[in-house]
């Protein structure tokens, strides 16, 4: 009897299960044993822009790759093609993706040659500021963003139109902590070269006044004429500083090198390796008196010589008149970039 009852129960149970909705297990995707889940981050590449050419007084020319809005100035050189001269304007700027170079005496009819290189560093910021002063003076820059380094993006020095002078010292020093640029563009007038400290470190700034910022509506010649009438000052000039703040994550090392000759083997300090270099400051100086200028440049790892130029292609700097017998002193502050 029990067997009959059990059979009847199983019969009805099977009927109920047959009518119930079927339960299914969701399908899952499987990962092959050899596959890996990875997240990748591609760092934006640094590009290099180069520009060169010849002209009189100034040269605006395109670079091989468009220069970014806040590049780091790397190797450069300016050179008169017809002998040394006094100087009214000198400098290398970037201008809307192109190079704007200046090199002239008072009449601007002498041919010159220029070559320059910039590093276009992603996420760098910067700008341009122009100020007037005399001797050595400071220029206040915008506050430095956190975790960045202040470098030169471009520069120019300019005296009153129709004038020129010999050169004793040319210098741009950057104060990383206070976002200051200290400039010197001086001859021996009133021995104003004494206001320049010996170039022991570009990060050490002498006590100096602040220049007059040239705002929109003010003319360079108007400001310089007014300053020229002040007989108590050294010879006035205008300095334009283009600056860039580059992320510290792009910097391999910072260093300074100096010398009293144009020989790379005689450099002293933290000699740079063969990395891309961004220049944070420099001082170029004749130690015996002011002179005409034939050429100037910063190129610590060397640069090809220009036609007619004496010296070797691996010279770290260019700073001379027609001969190379004058005592010089120089210092360059740099960052190695990756």
Coordinates of C-alpha atoms in Angstrom, one line a residue:
X1 CA 0.0 0.0 0.0
X2 CA 2.9 2.4 0.9
X3 CA 4.5 1.7 -2.5
X4 CA 1.2 2.6 -4.3
X5 CA 0.9 5.9 -2.4
X6 CA 4.6 6.8 -3.1
X7 CA 4.1 6.1 -6.8
X8 CA 1.1 8.3 -6.9
X9 CA 3.0 11.2 -5.2
X10 CA 5.9 10.9 -7.6
X11 CA 3.5 11.0 -10.6
X12 CA 1.9 14.3 -9.5
X13 CA 5.3 15.8 -8.6
X14 CA 6.6 15.2 -12.1
X15 CA 3.5 16.8 -13.5
X16 CA 4.0 20.0 -11.4
X17 CA 7.7 20.2 -12.3
X18 CA 6.9 19.9 -16.0
X19 CA 4.5 22.9 -15.8
X20 CA 6.9 25.1 -13.8
X21 CA 9.0 27.8 -15.6
X22 CA 12.6 26.6 -16.3
X23 CA 15.4 28.3 -14.3
X24 CA 18.4 29.3 -16.4
X25 CA 21.9 30.3 -15.5
X26 CA 23.1 33.6 -17.1
X27 CA 25.9 33.1 -19.6
X28 CA 29.2 34.5 -18.6
X29 CA 32.1 35.5 -20.8
X30 CA 35.4 33.8 -20.1
X31 CA 38.9 35.3 -20.3
X32 CA 41.5 33.3 -22.0
X33 CA 44.2 32.0 -19.7
X34 CA 46.9 34.0 -21.4
X35 CA 45.1 37.3 -21.7
X36 CA 45.9 40.2 -19.3
X37 CA 43.8 43.2 -18.1
X38 CA 46.1 46.2 -18.4
X39 CA 45.6 50.0 -18.2
X40 CA 48.0 52.1 -20.3
X41 CA 48.9 55.8 -20.2
X42 CA 50.6 57.4 -23.1
X43 CA 52.8 60.4 -22.1
X44 CA 52.6 63.3 -24.6
X45 CA 55.8 63.6 -26.5
X46 CA 58.1 66.6 -26.4
X47 CA 58.8 68.0 -29.9
X48 CA 61.7 70.1 -31.1
X49 CA 61.4 73.2 -33.3
X50 CA 64.3 74.6 -35.2
X51 CA 64.7 77.8 -37.1
X52 CA 67.6 79.6 -38.9
X53 CA 68.3 82.2 -41.5
X54 CA 70.1 85.4 -42.4
X55 CA 68.8 88.9 -42.6
X56 CA 69.6 92.6 -41.6
X57 CA 68.3 94.0 -38.3
X58 CA 65.6 91.4 -37.7
X59 CA 64.3 88.1 -39.1
X60 CA 60.9 86.6 -38.7
X61 CA 60.8 83.1 -40.1
X62 CA 58.9 79.8 -39.7
X63 CA 60.4 76.9 -37.9
X64 CA 60.5 73.3 -39.2
X65 CA 57.8 72.5 -36.6
X66 CA 55.5 75.2 -35.3
X67 CA 56.8 76.5 -32.0
X68 CA 54.3 76.1 -29.1
X69 CA 52.9 79.0 -27.0
X70 CA 55.2 78.2 -24.0
X71 CA 58.3 76.5 -25.3
X72 CA 61.7 76.2 -23.6
X73 CA 64.6 77.9 -25.3
X74 CA 67.4 75.5 -26.0
X75 CA 70.6 76.0 -28.1
X76 CA 70.9 79.3 -30.0
X77 CA 73.5 81.5 -31.7
X78 CA 73.6 85.0 -33.3
X79 CA 76.5 86.1 -35.5
X80 CA 77.3 89.2 -37.6
X81 CA 78.3 88.2 -41.1
X82 CA 80.6 91.2 -41.8
X83 CA 82.6 91.6 -38.6
X84 CA 81.9 92.9 -35.1
X85 CA 79.8 95.9 -34.3
X86 CA 78.3 97.9 -31.5
X87 CA 74.8 96.7 -30.5
X88 CA 71.4 98.3 -30.4
X89 CA 69.1 95.2 -30.5
X90 CA 69.8 91.6 -29.8
X91 CA 67.6 88.6 -29.1
X92 CA 65.7 85.5 -30.1
X93 CA 61.9 85.4 -29.5
X94 CA 59.1 83.1 -30.6
X95 CA 56.2 84.8 -32.3
X96 CA 52.9 83.0 -33.2
X97 CA 54.7 79.8 -33.8
X98 CA 57.7 81.3 -35.7
X99 CA 61.1 82.8 -34.8
X100 CA 61.7 86.5 -34.4
X101 CA 65.4 87.2 -34.2
X102 CA 67.0 90.7 -33.7
X103 CA 70.6 91.7 -34.1
X104 CA 71.7 95.2 -35.2
X105 CA 73.7 98.3 -34.5
X106 CA 72.2 101.8 -34.8
X107 CA 71.6 101.8 -38.5
X108 CA 70.4 98.1 -38.9
X109 CA 72.1 97.5 -42.2
X110 CA 74.5 94.7 -41.2
X111 CA 73.8 91.1 -42.2
X112 CA 73.6 88.5 -39.5
X113 CA 73.0 84.8 -39.2
X114 CA 70.9 83.1 -36.5
X115 CA 70.0 79.5 -35.5
X116 CA 67.8 78.5 -32.6
X117 CA 66.0 75.5 -31.1
X118 CA 63.0 75.2 -28.8
X119 CA 61.6 72.3 -26.8
X120 CA 57.8 72.1 -27.0
X121 CA 56.9 70.6 -23.7
X122 CA 53.2 69.5 -23.1
X123 CA 51.4 71.2 -20.3
X124 CA 53.9 74.0 -20.0
X125 CA 52.5 77.5 -19.5
X126 CA 54.2 80.9 -20.0
X127 CA 54.0 84.4 -21.3
X128 CA 55.9 87.6 -22.4
X129 CA 56.7 90.6 -20.4
X130 CA 58.7 93.8 -21.3
X131 CA 60.3 96.3 -19.0
X132 CA 62.6 99.3 -19.2
X133 CA 65.5 100.1 -16.9
X134 CA 69.3 100.6 -16.8
X135 CA 72.3 98.7 -15.6
X136 CA 70.8 95.6 -13.8
X137 CA 67.1 95.5 -12.9
X138 CA 64.5 93.0 -11.9
X139 CA 61.3 92.0 -13.7
X140 CA 58.4 90.5 -11.7
X141 CA 56.8 87.5 -13.4
X142 CA 53.5 85.8 -12.6
X143 CA 53.5 83.4 -9.7
X144 CA 55.0 80.1 -10.4
X145 CA 52.6 77.1 -10.4
X146 CA 53.3 74.3 -8.0
X147 CA 55.7 71.5 -9.2
X148 CA 57.1 73.5 -12.1
X149 CA 60.4 75.0 -13.1
X150 CA 60.9 78.5 -14.6
X151 CA 62.9 78.5 -17.8
X152 CA 63.7 81.0 -20.6
X153 CA 61.4 80.9 -23.6
X154 CA 62.9 83.8 -25.5
X155 CA 64.6 87.2 -24.9
X156 CA 65.6 90.5 -26.4
X157 CA 67.4 93.6 -25.4
X158 CA 66.9 96.9 -27.1
X159 CA 68.4 100.4 -26.8
X160 CA 67.0 103.7 -28.0
X161 CA 66.5 104.0 -31.8
X162 CA 69.5 105.6 -33.5
X163 CA 71.9 104.6 -30.8
X164 CA 74.2 101.7 -30.0
X165 CA 77.0 100.8 -27.6
X166 CA 79.7 98.3 -26.8
X167 CA 78.8 95.4 -24.6
X168 CA 80.4 94.4 -21.3
X169 CA 77.8 92.0 -19.8
X170 CA 74.6 90.4 -20.9
X171 CA 72.7 88.4 -18.4
X172 CA 69.4 86.8 -17.6
X173 CA 69.0 85.2 -14.1
X174 CA 65.9 83.5 -12.8
X175 CA 64.7 83.4 -9.2
X176 CA 62.8 80.2 -9.0
X177 CA 61.3 80.9 -5.5
X178 CA 60.1 84.5 -6.2
X179 CA 59.4 84.2 -10.0
X180 CA 61.8 87.0 -10.8
X181 CA 63.9 87.7 -13.9
X182 CA 67.0 89.8 -13.3
X183 CA 68.5 91.3 -16.5
X184 CA 71.8 93.0 -17.3
X185 CA 72.7 94.7 -20.6
X186 CA 75.6 97.0 -19.9
X187 CA 78.7 98.6 -21.1
X188 CA 81.3 100.6 -19.2
X189 CA 79.3 103.8 -18.9
X190 CA 79.9 105.1 -15.3
X191 CA 81.5 101.7 -14.7
X192 CA 78.0 100.4 -14.3
X193 CA 79.3 96.8 -14.8
X194 CA 80.3 97.0 -11.1
X195 CA 76.6 96.5 -10.3
X196 CA 76.8 93.0 -11.6
X197 CA 77.9 90.3 -9.2
X198 CA 80.4 87.8 -10.4
X199 CA 78.6 85.0 -12.2
X200 CA 78.8 82.4 -9.4
X201 CA 75.2 81.2 -9.7
X202 CA 72.3 82.4 -11.8
X203 CA 69.9 81.6 -8.9
X204 CA 71.6 84.2 -6.7
X205 CA 70.3 87.7 -7.5
X206 CA 72.0 91.0 -6.7
X207 CA 70.0 93.7 -5.0
X208 CA 68.5 95.6 -7.9
X209 CA 65.6 98.0 -8.6
X210 CA 62.6 96.8 -10.6
X211 CA 62.2 97.9 -14.2
X212 CA 59.3 99.9 -15.5
X213 CA 56.8 97.5 -17.1
X214 CA 55.8 98.7 -20.6
X215 CA 52.0 98.5 -20.8
X216 CA 49.8 98.9 -23.8
X217 CA 49.8 102.5 -25.1
X218 CA 53.4 103.2 -23.9
X219 CA 56.2 103.5 -26.5
X220 CA 59.6 102.0 -26.0
X221 CA 61.4 105.1 -27.4
X222 CA 59.3 107.4 -25.3
X223 CA 60.2 105.7 -22.1
X224 CA 63.9 105.4 -23.1
X225 CA 64.2 109.0 -24.1
X226 CA 62.8 110.0 -20.7
X227 CA 65.3 107.8 -18.9
X228 CA 68.2 109.1 -21.1
X229 CA 67.5 112.6 -19.8
X230 CA 68.2 111.3 -16.2
X231 CA 72.0 111.7 -16.0
X232 CA 72.1 109.7 -12.8
X233 CA 71.3 106.4 -14.5
X234 CA 73.3 104.1 -16.6
X235 CA 72.5 103.7 -20.2
X236 CA 68.8 102.7 -20.5
X237 CA 67.4 99.8 -22.4
X238 CA 64.3 97.6 -22.8
X239 CA 64.3 93.9 -22.0
X240 CA 61.7 91.5 -23.2
X241 CA 61.6 88.2 -21.4
X242 CA 59.5 85.2 -22.6
X243 CA 59.2 82.7 -19.8
X244 CA 57.8 79.2 -19.4
X245 CA 56.9 77.1 -16.4
X246 CA 57.5 73.4 -17.3
X247 CA 56.3 70.5 -15.2
X248 CA 58.9 69.0 -12.9
X249 CA 58.0 65.6 -14.1
X250 CA 59.7 66.4 -17.4
X251 CA 63.0 67.3 -15.7
X252 CA 65.8 64.7 -15.3
X253 CA 68.3 67.0 -13.5
X254 CA 69.1 70.7 -12.9
X255 CA 72.6 72.0 -13.0
X256 CA 75.0 74.9 -13.6
X257 CA 78.2 75.1 -15.5
X258 CA 80.7 78.0 -15.9
X259 CA 84.0 78.8 -17.6
X260 CA 86.6 81.4 -18.4
X261 CA 87.2 80.1 -21.9
X262 CA 85.3 78.8 -24.9
X263 CA 86.5 75.2 -24.4
X264 CA 84.1 72.5 -23.5
X265 CA 86.8 70.5 -21.7
X266 CA 87.5 73.5 -19.4
X267 CA 83.8 73.8 -18.2
X268 CA 83.3 73.5 -14.5
X269 CA 80.3 72.5 -12.5
X270 CA 77.6 69.9 -13.3
X271 CA 78.5 68.9 -16.8
X272 CA 75.3 68.0 -18.7
X273 CA 74.8 64.6 -20.4
X274 CA 73.5 64.4 -23.9
X275 CA 69.9 65.2 -23.0
X276 CA 67.7 67.9 -24.4
X277 CA 68.6 71.1 -22.5
X278 CA 66.3 74.0 -21.4
X279 CA 68.1 77.1 -20.3
X280 CA 67.1 78.7 -17.0
X281 CA 69.6 81.6 -17.1
X282 CA 73.0 82.8 -18.3
X283 CA 75.7 85.4 -17.8
X284 CA 78.1 86.3 -20.5
X285 CA 80.8 88.8 -19.6
X286 CA 84.0 90.4 -20.9
X287 CA 86.4 90.7 -18.0
X288 CA 88.7 93.4 -19.3
X289 CA 86.4 96.1 -20.8
X290 CA 83.4 96.5 -23.0
X291 CA 83.7 95.5 -26.6
X292 CA 82.0 95.3 -30.0
X293 CA 80.2 92.1 -30.5
X294 CA 80.6 89.6 -33.3
X295 CA 78.6 86.7 -31.9
X296 CA 76.8 85.4 -28.9
X297 CA 75.0 82.1 -28.0
X298 CA 74.4 79.3 -25.6
X299 CA 74.9 75.7 -26.8
X300 CA 76.4 73.6 -24.0
X301 CA 76.6 70.4 -26.1
X302 CA 77.9 72.2 -29.2
X303 CA 76.4 73.6 -32.3
X304 CA 77.6 73.6 -35.9
X305 CA 79.9 76.6 -36.7
X306 CA 78.7 79.3 -39.0
X307 CA 80.6 80.1 -42.2
X308 CA 83.7 82.2 -41.3
X309 CA 83.5 81.4 -37.6
X310 CA 86.6 80.4 -35.8
X311 CA 86.5 77.8 -33.0
X312 CA 85.2 74.3 -32.7
X313 CA 81.7 72.9 -33.2
X314 CA 81.6 71.6 -29.6
X315 CA 82.2 75.1 -28.0
X316 CA 79.6 75.5 -25.1
X317 CA 79.1 79.3 -25.7
X318 CA 79.7 82.0 -28.2
X319 CA 80.8 85.4 -26.9
X320 CA 83.4 87.4 -28.8
X321 CA 84.4 90.3 -30.9
X322 CA 86.5 89.9 -34.1
X323 CA 89.3 88.2 -32.1
X324 CA 89.2 85.7 -29.3
X325 CA 91.9 87.2 -27.1
X326 CA 89.7 88.9 -24.5
X327 CA 89.3 87.5 -21.1
X328 CA 85.7 86.2 -20.6
X329 CA 83.6 84.7 -17.8
X330 CA 80.3 82.9 -18.2
X331 CA 77.8 80.8 -16.4
X332 CA 74.7 78.8 -17.6
X333 CA 71.9 77.4 -15.6
X334 CA 70.1 74.5 -17.3
X335 CA 67.6 71.7 -16.9
X336 CA 67.9 68.3 -18.6
X337 CA 64.6 67.4 -20.2
X338 CA 63.0 64.0 -20.8

